[in-house]
Structures are given as C-alpha cells and as structure tokens.
XYZ file of C-alpha atoms in Angstrom:
617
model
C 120.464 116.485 133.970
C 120.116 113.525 131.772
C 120.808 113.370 128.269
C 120.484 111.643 125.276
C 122.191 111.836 122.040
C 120.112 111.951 119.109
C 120.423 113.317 115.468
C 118.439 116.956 115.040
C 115.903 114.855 113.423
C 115.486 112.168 115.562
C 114.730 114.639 118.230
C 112.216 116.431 116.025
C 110.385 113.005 115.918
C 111.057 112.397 119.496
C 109.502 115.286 120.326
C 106.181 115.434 118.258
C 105.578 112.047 119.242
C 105.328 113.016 122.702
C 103.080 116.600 122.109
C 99.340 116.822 123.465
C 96.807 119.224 123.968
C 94.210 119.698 126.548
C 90.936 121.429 126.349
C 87.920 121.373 128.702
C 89.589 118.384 130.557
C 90.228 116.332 127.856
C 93.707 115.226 126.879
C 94.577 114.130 123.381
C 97.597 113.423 121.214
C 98.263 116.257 118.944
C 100.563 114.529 116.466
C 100.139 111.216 115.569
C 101.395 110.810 112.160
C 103.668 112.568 109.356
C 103.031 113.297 105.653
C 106.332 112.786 103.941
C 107.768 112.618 100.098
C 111.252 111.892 100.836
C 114.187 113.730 98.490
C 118.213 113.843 99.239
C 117.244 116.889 101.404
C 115.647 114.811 103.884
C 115.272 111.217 103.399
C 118.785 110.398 104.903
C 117.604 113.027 107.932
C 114.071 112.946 108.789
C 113.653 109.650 106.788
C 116.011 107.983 109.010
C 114.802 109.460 111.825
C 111.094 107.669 110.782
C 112.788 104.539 109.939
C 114.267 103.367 112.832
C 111.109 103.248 114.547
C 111.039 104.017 118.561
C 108.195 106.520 118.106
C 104.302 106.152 117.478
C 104.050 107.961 114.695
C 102.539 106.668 111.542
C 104.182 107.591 108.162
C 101.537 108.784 105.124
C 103.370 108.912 101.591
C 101.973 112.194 99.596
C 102.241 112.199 96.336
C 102.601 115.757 95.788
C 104.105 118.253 98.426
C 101.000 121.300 97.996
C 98.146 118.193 97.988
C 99.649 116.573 101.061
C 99.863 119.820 102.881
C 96.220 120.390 101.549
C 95.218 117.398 103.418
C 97.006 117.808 106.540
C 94.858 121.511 106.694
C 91.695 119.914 106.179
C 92.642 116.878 108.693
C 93.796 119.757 111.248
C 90.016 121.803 110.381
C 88.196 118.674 110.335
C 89.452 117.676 113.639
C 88.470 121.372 114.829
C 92.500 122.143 114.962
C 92.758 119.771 118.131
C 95.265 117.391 115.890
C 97.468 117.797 112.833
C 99.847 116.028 110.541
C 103.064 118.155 109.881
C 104.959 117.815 106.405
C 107.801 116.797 105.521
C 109.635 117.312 101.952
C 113.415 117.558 100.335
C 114.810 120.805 99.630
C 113.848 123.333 96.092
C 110.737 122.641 94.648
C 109.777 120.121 97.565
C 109.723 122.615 99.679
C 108.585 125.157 98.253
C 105.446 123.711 96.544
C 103.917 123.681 100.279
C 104.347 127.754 100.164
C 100.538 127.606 99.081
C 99.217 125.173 101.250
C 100.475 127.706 103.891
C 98.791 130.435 102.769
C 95.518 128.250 102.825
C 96.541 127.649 106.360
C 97.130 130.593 107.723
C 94.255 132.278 105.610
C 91.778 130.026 107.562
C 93.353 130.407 110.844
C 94.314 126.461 110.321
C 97.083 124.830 112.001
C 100.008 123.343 109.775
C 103.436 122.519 110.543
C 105.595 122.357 107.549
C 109.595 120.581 107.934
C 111.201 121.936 104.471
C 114.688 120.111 103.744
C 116.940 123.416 103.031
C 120.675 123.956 101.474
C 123.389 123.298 103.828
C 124.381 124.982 106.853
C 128.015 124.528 106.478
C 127.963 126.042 102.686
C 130.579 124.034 101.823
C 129.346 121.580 99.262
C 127.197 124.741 97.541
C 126.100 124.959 95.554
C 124.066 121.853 95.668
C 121.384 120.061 93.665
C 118.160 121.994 93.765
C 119.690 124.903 95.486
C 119.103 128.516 93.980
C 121.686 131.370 94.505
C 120.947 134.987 95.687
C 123.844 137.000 94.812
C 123.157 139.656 96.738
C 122.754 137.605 100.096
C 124.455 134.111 100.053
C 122.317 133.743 103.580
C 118.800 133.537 102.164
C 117.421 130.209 100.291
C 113.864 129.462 98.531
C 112.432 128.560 101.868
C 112.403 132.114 102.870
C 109.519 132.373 100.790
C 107.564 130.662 103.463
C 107.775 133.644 106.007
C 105.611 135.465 103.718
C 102.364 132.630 104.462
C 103.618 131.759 108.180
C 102.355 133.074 111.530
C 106.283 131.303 112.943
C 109.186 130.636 110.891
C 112.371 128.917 111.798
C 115.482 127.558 110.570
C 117.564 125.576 112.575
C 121.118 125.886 111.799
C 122.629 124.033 115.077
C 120.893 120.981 116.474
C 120.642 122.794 119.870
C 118.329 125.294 118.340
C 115.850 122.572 117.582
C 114.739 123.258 121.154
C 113.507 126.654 121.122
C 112.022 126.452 117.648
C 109.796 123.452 118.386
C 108.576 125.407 121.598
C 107.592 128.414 119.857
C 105.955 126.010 117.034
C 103.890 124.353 119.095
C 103.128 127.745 121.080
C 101.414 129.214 117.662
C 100.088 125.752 116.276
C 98.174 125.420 120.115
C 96.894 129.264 120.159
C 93.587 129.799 118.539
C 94.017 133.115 118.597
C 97.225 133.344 116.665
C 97.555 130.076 114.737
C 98.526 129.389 111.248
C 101.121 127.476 109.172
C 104.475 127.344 110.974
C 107.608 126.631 108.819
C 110.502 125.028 110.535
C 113.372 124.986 107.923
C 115.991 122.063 108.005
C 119.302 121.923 106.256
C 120.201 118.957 105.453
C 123.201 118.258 106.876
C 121.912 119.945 110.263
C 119.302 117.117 110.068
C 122.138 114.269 110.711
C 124.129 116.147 113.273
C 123.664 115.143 116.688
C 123.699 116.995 120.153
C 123.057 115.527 123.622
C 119.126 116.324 124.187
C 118.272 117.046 127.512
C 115.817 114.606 128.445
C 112.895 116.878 129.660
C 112.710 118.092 125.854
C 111.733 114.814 124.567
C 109.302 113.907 127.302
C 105.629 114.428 127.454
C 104.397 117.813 127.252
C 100.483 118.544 127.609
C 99.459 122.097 125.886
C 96.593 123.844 127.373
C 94.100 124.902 125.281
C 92.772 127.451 127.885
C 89.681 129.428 127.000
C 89.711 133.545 127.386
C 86.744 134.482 129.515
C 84.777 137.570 128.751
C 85.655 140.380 131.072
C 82.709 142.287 133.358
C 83.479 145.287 131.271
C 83.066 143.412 128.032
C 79.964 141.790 128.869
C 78.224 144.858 129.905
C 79.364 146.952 126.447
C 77.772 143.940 124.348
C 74.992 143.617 126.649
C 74.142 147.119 126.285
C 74.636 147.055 122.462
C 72.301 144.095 121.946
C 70.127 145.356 124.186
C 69.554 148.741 122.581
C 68.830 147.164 118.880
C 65.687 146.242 117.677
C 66.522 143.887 114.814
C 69.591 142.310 115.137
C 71.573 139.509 113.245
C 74.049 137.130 114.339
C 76.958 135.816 111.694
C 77.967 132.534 112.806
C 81.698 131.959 111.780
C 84.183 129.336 112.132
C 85.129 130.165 114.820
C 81.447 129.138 116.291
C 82.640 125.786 115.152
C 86.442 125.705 116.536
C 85.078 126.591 120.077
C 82.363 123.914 120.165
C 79.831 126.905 121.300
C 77.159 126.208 118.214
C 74.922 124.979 121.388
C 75.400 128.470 123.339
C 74.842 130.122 119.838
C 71.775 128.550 119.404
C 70.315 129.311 123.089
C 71.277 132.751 122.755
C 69.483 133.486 119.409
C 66.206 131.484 120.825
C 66.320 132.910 123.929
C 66.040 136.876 122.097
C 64.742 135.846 118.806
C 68.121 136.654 116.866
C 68.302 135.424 113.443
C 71.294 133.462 112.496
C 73.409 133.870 109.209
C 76.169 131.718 107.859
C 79.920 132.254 106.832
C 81.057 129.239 104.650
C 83.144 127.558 107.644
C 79.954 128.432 109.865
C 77.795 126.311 107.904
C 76.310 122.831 109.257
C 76.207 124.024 112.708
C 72.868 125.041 113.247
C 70.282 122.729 111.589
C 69.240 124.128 107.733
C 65.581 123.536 109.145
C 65.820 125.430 112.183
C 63.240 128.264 111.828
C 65.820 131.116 112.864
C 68.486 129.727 110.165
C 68.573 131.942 107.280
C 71.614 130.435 105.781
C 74.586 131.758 104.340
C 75.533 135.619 104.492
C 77.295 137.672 101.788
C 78.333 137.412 98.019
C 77.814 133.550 98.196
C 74.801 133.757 100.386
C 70.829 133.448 99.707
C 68.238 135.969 99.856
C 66.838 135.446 103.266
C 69.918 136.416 105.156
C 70.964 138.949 102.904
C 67.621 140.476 102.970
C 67.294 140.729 106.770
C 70.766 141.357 107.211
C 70.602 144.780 104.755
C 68.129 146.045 107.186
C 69.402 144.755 110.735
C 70.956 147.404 113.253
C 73.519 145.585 114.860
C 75.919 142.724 113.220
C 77.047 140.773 115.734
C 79.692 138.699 114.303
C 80.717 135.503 116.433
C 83.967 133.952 115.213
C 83.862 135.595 111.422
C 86.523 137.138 110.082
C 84.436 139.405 108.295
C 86.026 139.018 104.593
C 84.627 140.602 101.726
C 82.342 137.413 101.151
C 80.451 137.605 103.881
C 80.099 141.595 104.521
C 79.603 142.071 99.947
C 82.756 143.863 100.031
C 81.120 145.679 103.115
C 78.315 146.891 100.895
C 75.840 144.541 102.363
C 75.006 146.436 105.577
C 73.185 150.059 105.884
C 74.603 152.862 107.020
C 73.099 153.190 110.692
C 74.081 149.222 111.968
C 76.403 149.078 114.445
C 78.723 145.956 114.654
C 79.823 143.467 117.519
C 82.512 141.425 117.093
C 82.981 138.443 119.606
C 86.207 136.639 118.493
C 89.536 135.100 120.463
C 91.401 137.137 117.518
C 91.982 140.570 118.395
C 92.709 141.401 114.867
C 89.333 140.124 113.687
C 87.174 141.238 116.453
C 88.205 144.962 115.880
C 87.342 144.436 112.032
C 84.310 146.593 110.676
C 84.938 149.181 113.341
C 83.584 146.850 115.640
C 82.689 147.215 119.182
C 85.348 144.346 120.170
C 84.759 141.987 122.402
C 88.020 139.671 122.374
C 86.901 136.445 124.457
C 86.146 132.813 123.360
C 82.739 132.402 121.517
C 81.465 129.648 123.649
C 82.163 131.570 127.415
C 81.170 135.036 125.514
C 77.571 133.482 124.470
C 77.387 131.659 127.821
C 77.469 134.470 129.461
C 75.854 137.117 127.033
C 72.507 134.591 127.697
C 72.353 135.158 131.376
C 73.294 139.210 130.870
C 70.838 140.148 127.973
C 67.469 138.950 130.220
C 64.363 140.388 129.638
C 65.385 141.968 126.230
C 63.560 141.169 123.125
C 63.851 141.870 119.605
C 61.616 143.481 117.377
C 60.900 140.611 114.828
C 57.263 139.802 114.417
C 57.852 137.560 110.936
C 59.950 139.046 108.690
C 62.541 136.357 109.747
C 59.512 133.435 109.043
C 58.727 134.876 105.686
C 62.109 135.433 104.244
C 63.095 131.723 105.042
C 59.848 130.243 103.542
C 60.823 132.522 100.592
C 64.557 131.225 100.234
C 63.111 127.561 101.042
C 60.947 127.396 97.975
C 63.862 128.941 95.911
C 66.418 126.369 97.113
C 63.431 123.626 96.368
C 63.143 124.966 92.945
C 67.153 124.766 92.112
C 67.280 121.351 93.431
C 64.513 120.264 91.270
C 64.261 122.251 87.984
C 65.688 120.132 85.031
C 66.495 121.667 81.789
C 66.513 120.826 77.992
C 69.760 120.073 76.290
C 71.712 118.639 79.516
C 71.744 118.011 83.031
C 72.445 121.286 85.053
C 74.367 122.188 87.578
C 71.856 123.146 90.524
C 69.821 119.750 90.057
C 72.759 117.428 89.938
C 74.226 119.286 93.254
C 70.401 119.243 94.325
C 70.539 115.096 94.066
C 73.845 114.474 95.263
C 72.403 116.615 98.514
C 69.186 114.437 98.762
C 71.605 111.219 98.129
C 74.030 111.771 101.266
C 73.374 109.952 104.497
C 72.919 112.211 107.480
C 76.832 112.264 108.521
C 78.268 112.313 105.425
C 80.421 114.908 104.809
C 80.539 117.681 101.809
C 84.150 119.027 101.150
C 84.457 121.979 98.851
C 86.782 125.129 98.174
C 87.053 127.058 94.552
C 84.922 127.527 91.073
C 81.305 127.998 91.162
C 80.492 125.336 93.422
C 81.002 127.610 96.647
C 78.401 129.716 95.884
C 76.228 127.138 95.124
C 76.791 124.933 97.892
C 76.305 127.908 100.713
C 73.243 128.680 98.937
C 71.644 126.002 98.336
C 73.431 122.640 100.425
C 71.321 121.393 102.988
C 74.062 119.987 105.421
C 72.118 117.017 107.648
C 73.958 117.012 111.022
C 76.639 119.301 112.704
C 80.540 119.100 111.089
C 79.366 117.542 107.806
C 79.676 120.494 105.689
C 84.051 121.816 105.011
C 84.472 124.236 102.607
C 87.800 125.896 102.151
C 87.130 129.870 101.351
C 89.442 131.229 103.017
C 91.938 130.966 100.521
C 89.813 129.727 97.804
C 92.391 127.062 96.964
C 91.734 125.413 93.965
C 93.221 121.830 94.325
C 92.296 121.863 97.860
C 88.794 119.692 97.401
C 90.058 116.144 96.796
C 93.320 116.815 98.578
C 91.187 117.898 101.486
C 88.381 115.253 101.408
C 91.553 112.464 101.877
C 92.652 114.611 104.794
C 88.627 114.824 105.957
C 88.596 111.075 105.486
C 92.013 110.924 107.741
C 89.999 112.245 110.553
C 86.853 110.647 109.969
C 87.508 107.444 108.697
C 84.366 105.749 109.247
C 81.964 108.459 107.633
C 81.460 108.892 103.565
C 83.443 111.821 102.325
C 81.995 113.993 98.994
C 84.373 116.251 97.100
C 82.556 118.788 95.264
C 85.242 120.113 92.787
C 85.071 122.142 89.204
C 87.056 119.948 86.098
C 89.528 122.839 86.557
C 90.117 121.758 90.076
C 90.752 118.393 89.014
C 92.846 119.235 86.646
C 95.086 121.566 89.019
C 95.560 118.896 91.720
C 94.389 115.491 92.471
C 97.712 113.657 93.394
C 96.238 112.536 97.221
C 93.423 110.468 95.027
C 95.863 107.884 94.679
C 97.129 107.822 98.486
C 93.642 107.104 99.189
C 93.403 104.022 97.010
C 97.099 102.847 98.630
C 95.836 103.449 102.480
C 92.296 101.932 101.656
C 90.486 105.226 102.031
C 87.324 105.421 100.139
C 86.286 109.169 98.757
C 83.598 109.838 96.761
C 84.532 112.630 94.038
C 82.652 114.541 92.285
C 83.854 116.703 89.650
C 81.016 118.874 87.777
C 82.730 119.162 84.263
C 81.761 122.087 82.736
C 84.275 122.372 80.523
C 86.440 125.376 81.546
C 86.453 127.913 84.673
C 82.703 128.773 85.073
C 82.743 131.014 87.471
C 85.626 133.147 86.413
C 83.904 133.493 82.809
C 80.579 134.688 84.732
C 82.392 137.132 86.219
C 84.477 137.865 83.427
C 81.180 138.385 81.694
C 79.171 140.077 84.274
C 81.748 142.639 83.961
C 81.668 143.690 80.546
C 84.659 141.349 78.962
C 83.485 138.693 76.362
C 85.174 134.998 77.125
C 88.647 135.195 76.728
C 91.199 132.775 78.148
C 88.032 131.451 81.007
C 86.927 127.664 78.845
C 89.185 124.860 77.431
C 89.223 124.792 73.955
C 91.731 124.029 71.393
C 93.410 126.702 69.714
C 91.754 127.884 66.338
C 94.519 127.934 63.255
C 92.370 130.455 61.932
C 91.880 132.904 64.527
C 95.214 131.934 66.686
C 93.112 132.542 69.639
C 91.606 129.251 71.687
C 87.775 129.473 70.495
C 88.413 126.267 68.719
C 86.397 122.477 69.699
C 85.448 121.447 72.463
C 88.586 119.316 74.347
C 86.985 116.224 75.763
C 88.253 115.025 79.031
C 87.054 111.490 80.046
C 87.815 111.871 84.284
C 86.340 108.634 84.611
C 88.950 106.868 82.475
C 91.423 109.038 84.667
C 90.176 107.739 87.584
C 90.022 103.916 86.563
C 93.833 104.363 85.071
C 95.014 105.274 89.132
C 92.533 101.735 90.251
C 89.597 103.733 91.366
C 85.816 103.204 90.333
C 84.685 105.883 87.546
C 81.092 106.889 86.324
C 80.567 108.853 82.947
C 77.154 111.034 83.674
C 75.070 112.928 81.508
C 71.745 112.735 82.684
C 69.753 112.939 86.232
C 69.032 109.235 85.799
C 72.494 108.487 85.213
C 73.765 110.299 88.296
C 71.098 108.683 90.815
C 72.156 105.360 89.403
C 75.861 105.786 90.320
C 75.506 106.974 93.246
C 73.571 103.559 93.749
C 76.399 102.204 92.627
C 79.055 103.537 94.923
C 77.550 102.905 97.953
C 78.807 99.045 97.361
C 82.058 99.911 96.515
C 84.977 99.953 98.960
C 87.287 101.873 97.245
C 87.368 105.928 95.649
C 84.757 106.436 92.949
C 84.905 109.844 90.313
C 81.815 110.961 89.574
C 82.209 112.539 85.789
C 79.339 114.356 85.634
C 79.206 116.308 82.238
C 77.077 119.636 83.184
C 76.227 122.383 81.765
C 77.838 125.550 81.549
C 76.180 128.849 82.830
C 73.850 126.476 85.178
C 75.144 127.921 88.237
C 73.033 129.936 91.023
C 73.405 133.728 90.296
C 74.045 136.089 93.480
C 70.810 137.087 95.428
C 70.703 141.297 96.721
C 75.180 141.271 97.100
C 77.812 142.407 95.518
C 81.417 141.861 95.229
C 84.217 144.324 94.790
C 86.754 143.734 91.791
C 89.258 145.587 90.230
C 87.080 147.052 86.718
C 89.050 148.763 84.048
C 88.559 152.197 84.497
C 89.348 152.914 80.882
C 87.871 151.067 78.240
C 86.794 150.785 74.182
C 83.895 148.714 75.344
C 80.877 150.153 76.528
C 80.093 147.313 78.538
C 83.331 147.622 80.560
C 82.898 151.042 80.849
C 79.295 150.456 82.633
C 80.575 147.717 84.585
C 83.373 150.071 86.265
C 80.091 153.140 86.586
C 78.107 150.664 88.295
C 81.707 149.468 90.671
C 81.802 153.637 91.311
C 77.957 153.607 92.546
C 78.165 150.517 94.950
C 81.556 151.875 96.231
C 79.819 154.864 97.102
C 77.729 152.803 99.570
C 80.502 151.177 100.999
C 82.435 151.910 104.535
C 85.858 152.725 104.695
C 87.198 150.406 107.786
C-alpha cells in the first residue's frame, strides 16, 4: 500500500480538495475553498497546511468566526447544499464563536463543516493561552460545546484518526436526510504531527447523492389519503427546493387543483402570480393561505419541517384535517401525527401524479377569490405612503418593484420576515433566502456575502433590521477586499421592532425593546433618540452609503447603485410600528401567568383559549 507522509493537517486539506458529490448524473466538487481567521491554535497547522499550496483550494479571510460560518451556511443553502466552505479558526473564543452558526446550520438542515483549533493533546504545556479549565474533568475543553448544535462531532487526538472522522463528516454533510453542522476538533499540536497516509485516503472520492424512492406501500397510503379529501392544501418546504422537485410540485397541484402554501425556505419556487399560489403559510403568512388552509382536510406537507411558524403553533389547522408528510427526514415526516411518507420530494410527487388519476378536488373558487383578496392587500402595503416618514411596507414595497428578475433577497430576523413572506414578490425560482430556521440575527449580510459566493454574477439584497447590523456585519468588509458587490439594506427603525410589538401585543409596555439613552432622571433608558448614521459606517469600511428618508430618496439610490461596482448600505430611516400585522394566526409564547397588569393578565387568558384549540403532537 502506498503512503505518504503528511502533517494531520495537510491531509485534512489533501483530502477536501479531492471530495465530490454526485446527484442525478452530475458530478461536482464539493469543497473548493476554506474560510479561515488564523490564531496560534491553527495558523502554524492548518495555515501551513494552506500555505504551501499543492491543493485547489482557495483561501477566504473572515473577519469574524460566527459571520464567516454565517456565510459558508448560506453559500452551502444557496448552492442547494451540493457545495460548502468549511471553517477554520484558533482555539477559545475562535472556536467557539462558530457554536451559533452551527445551530443555524443544523436548525435548517444546512451543511457546515467547522475545523476548531483545540488545547493540546499531549497536556503538557497546559494550561495554555485561551484554554479554560474544568476541574472536574481535565478531558473536556470549550469545543465540547459544539456537540450540543452538531449532527457529528469529532476530535482527533492522533493523526491516524483523521481518517475515520473525515469519513463520517462527509457521510452526514452528503445525507439530506441527516445533515447539519459537523465539528471536527483539532488540537493544535495534533495538527503538526505527521503519520504516513495511505494513499487511497487522499485520492478522489465521488459521494452519491442517491435519491430514496417511494415504496408501493407508501404510494398507495398517500394516494388513498389525497384521494379521499375534498379540499386539500399542499405546504411547499425547503425541502421542495433542496430536491429540485418545484416542477413535479407544480404538475401535481395543476393536475388535482391543490392549492399551494409557502414555508419561508419554500418561497420563490412557484411563481407569486401563479393562480394556485397563495403564498406563505403560518404566523408570518398572508390571509389567503391561512384562510384556505384553516378549512382544508388534509395538510400535505412536502419537505416542511412543520415548526411553529408555519402550523401557528399548530393552532392554524381544524380539528378534522388529516396530515401527510412527504419528507427524506424521518423525524420530520412523522411530525403532526402525520401519515409519513419518508421518500425524496421530487420521486414522491413524480409518482403521486401518475397514482392520484382521475381524482379531483372540491375547489370551485374559493382558492381564486382568496388570492385576488391577498393580491389587492399586498398592492395596498406596497403602495400606501404615510405622513410623518417613510414606512416600512412601502420602502420594502419599492425595493421589490426595483430588483431585476434574478436578483436575489436575503433575509433572517426582526420584523422583516414577516413582512417579506407576506408581502415579497420573488421574480424567478432561487431568488428569495431567508434564514428562519434559526432566526439568526447577524445572519443577513453575513449570508448575502456567502449568497454572492455562490452566485457571483447576480445582485444580492440584504434585508436586515439596524439591530441586525449592529449585531454582526464583519463579512461586509470581506466583500469589499474580494470585489464582491452586496447591496444592503438596513431598515433603521431605531430599536428591535418586532420584539417591542410583541412585547406590546402581550400586555408589557416598552421596556428594554428601542435604543435610547439612559434618562438621569428616571435611570431607566426612555431617554433621546441615539442617532446612528450606517451610511457613514459603511463609507468608513470603503463601501458606497445612502442616508434615506423619503420614497424619493430611496428610488434615487437605488438608481444610484446600479453603477456602482462595489457594496452600497442603504440607511433607510423608517418608521417604527410600520410593519405588516399577522393575518387569521397565532403564535405561542411563554405569557406571565401571574401579573399586576391587567393587560398581561388578558394576554395569558387569551394564550389559555388558543391553547385550547391546539393539538398535542
């Protein structure tokens, strides 16, 4: 057997370099590059290793460990987890400010490898810079907190064990039914030691992405159930998307006059416009599809993992539906006490066309009217203009109008969510990326650089709150350095909107929810107004910035940054409270159950009556 002898973390290069996958015949790499910041717990390990060259691998500099683990999820989404970008960082706080991104990761079924630098295997120079003791096991380090967020965790103590932890990491990152973030922890001195590699390890290895077929057994149970309701919905999740089976989707709910809902990472798939499109499902959804979907009898879910979003905390649907679940995730397609049908969604809706013949719904046009309905609502959001300010709704509503057909709309956290799934009228397939999952605040400009990674050549919008921006913008500046244009918009609304609606909507006055100063007189922060000038921010890191208080003044600079070649911040000053309010949904928080205030004490009645209507699965 040949050999070669290599440091652990030259094989570790070796061997991503040389990883592909395969689906439906087509072969592609799987890594081709590596997000790095570089600390003494890896940059004389995996940094060498990158150095030295001998490997095709191209080398992106984060800025901060969480955002450049941010943008390696949203390359891996954005490239329907066919591709990723693993990440590299030192040991302590390096490592363990990816512990979110992970969590993100594995909350969206998301691919992400993460390479943590850890304390040293040997113990003997402990303990070292950055390292923090557990007296009561001397074994366990800070990147244990990673198996907490990981579907596979690792650490490699010998350099021969490299070999049957990058197996088994590639084995989740290439499963679409059990994917996440895998965490392969590195000490640092295990990094430089060497070991003679066999040579089959470190030579080409194709990964088949093989697609489950539905069984005969299967497709005759969801046959049967489809075929025995009369008004139906489908919920067309991400997982629609990750298959590449929004085509079958499509024919299927044609073909038997199913209408179609959408979960946030369903969205764009099916065309806004198309007649059966009701748009998105659940807390953050629109009337239409909330509407039809209170009143269907059988929910069949296609790649959804049925969170509380989409089902209103499971409130949404009455008390007779049944539910279908068609997902390659056992654990989700049994969700909702589910009839479960655990196959990929593009061979399950293939075949479900051909096996639910003759069978027709009971629609005449309830569907029709409820979309005209939510239409002229949308039309009225994106167009209403109020005194005092430009709002929230229009400004989203002229952005929309603004975007070229494959641009693409990133989004995750705040207020903008809900506005965005009700109201964002996505022009062709794959252009709308919302994280929800997770809700990650930080993730929207973080992601859009790791959207722009994998689609270079289309315009990228980040849609993110000021809080957002505030939380995490670091991978704006890696964009300016690898000539990566984003356009960013951050709707400055001068605190955490959202979380102050709800806050409000549930009895509490504003406390602790919008950035002010703290009053000397009160001791509480209900002082002035803080004014934050992101457009100054933005021009400080080289990148274009627009100040925007008006609808004028937005349509103008988006003018404007179509001729520019480099990152523009949109500042647009909005105001607060001008957010879309839910439509016929609910959503399940934890309300004080004891209370002085009478509101608070109405909000947790009104909790008790919807919970009442709930369904315990």
């Amino acid at each position: 057997m040949k050999r070669e002898r290599l440091t652990m973390a030259q094989a570790l290069v070796r061997f991503l370099d040389n990883q592909y996958i395969e689906c439906d015949g087509v072969e592609s790499k799987f890594v081709s590059g590596i997000f790095g910041i570089f600390g003494h717990g890896c940059v004389v390990g995996v940094g060498q290793a990158l150095e030295q060259g001998g490997h095709n691998l191209k080398f992106y500099q984060g800025k901060n460990e969480q955002n450049m683990a941010l943008a390696a999820v949203a390359y891996a989404k954005q490239m329907d987890r066919k591709a990723i970008i693993p990440c590299v960082s030192s040991i302590g706080p390096g490592a363990t400010n990816m512990v979110t991104a992970c969590g993100c990761a594995t909350a969206n079924r998301i691919p992400l490898l993460v390479l943590p630098g850890d304390t040293f295997a040997c113990r003997q120079p402990d303990p070292v810079l950055q390292q923090a003791e557990f007296f009561d096991n001397y074994g366990r380090t800070v990147t244990d907190a990673f198996k907490g967020v990981c579907h596979y965790f690792d650490r490699i103590l010998r350099p021969e064990q490299l070999m049957t932890a990058c197996i088994n990491a590639m084995r989740v990152l290439t499963d679409p039914a059990d994917t996440g973030a895998v965490c392969l922890a590195m000490p640092q001195d295990v990094e430089g030691e060497a070991y003679d590699y066999p040579e089959h390890f470190l030579q080409k290895r194709v990964w088949h992405m093989d697609r489950r077929p539905i069984t005969s057994s299967q497709l005759e149970r969801a046959a049967n159930l489809i075929k025995s309701a009369k008004k139906p919905i489908l919920i067309c999740g991400g997982g629609v998307r990750y298959s590449g089976a929004e085509k079958e989707l499509l024919e299927f709910a044609e073909k038997y006059n199913i209408p179609i809902s959408e979960t946030q990472a369903g969205r764009s798939l099916v065309s806004w416009k198309h007649p059966l499109n009701l748009g998105g499902i659940g807390v953050t959804g629109g009337k239409a599809a909330n509407v039809i979907g209170r009143d269907a009898d059988l929910i069949i879910g296609v790649g959804t993992r049925f969170t509380d979003f989409t089902t209103s905390s499971k409130w949404l649907f009455n008390e007779n539906r049944k539910v279908l679940g068609i997902n390659i995730c056992p654990f989700d397609a049994y969700k909702m006490d589910a009839e479960a049908i655990v196959a990929d969604a593009k061979e399950a809706l293939k075949a479900l066309i051909g096996a639910c013949e003759g069978y027709k719904t009971e629609y005449t046009d309830e569907i029709a009217n409820a979309k005209k309905e939510w239409d002229s609502i949308v039309d009225e959001y994106y167009s209403t203009e109020l005194p005092g300010g430009l709002n929230q709704t229009l400004a989203l509503g002229i952005i929309n109008e603004f975007m070229g057909d494959d641009d693409i709309a990133v989004a995750a956290a705040g207020s903008l969510p809900g506005d965005m799934q009700r109201l964002f009228r996505p022009k062709n397939s794959r252009t709308y990326h919302m994280e929800y999952g997770y809700s990650n605040m930080g993730y929207e400009i973080n992601g859009a650089f790791g959207v722009k990674l994998a689609e270079p050549d289309k315009e990228v919008y980040a849609f993110c709150g000021d809080g957002s921006f505030l939380m995490a913008h670091s991978e704006l500046y890696t964009s300016l350095q690898e000539g990566l244009k984003l356009n960013i918009c951050v709707f400055d609304n001068m605190g955490w909107g959202c979380i102050e609606n709800l806050q409000n909507n549930q009895g509490t006055d504003t406390f602790g929810t919008v950035f002010r100063a703290r009053n000397p007189k009160t001791g509480m922060l209900d002082g002035g107004e803080i004014p934050v000038d992101f457009a100054k921010i933005a021009e400080g890191y080289g990148a274009k910035g627009y100040t925007i208080r008006t609808s004028d003044e937005l349509r103008a600079a988006l003018e404007d940054a179509k001729k520019q070649t480099k990152s523009v911040v949109f500042d647009i000053k909005v105001l607060p409270k001008t957010m879309t309010p839910g439509f016929e949904s609910w959503w399940r928080v934890g309300v004080a159950e004891v209370s002085k205030s009478k509101t608070v004490a109405a909000a947790y009645e009104d909790m008790q009556k919807h919970i009442k209507e709930t369904f315990d699965y």
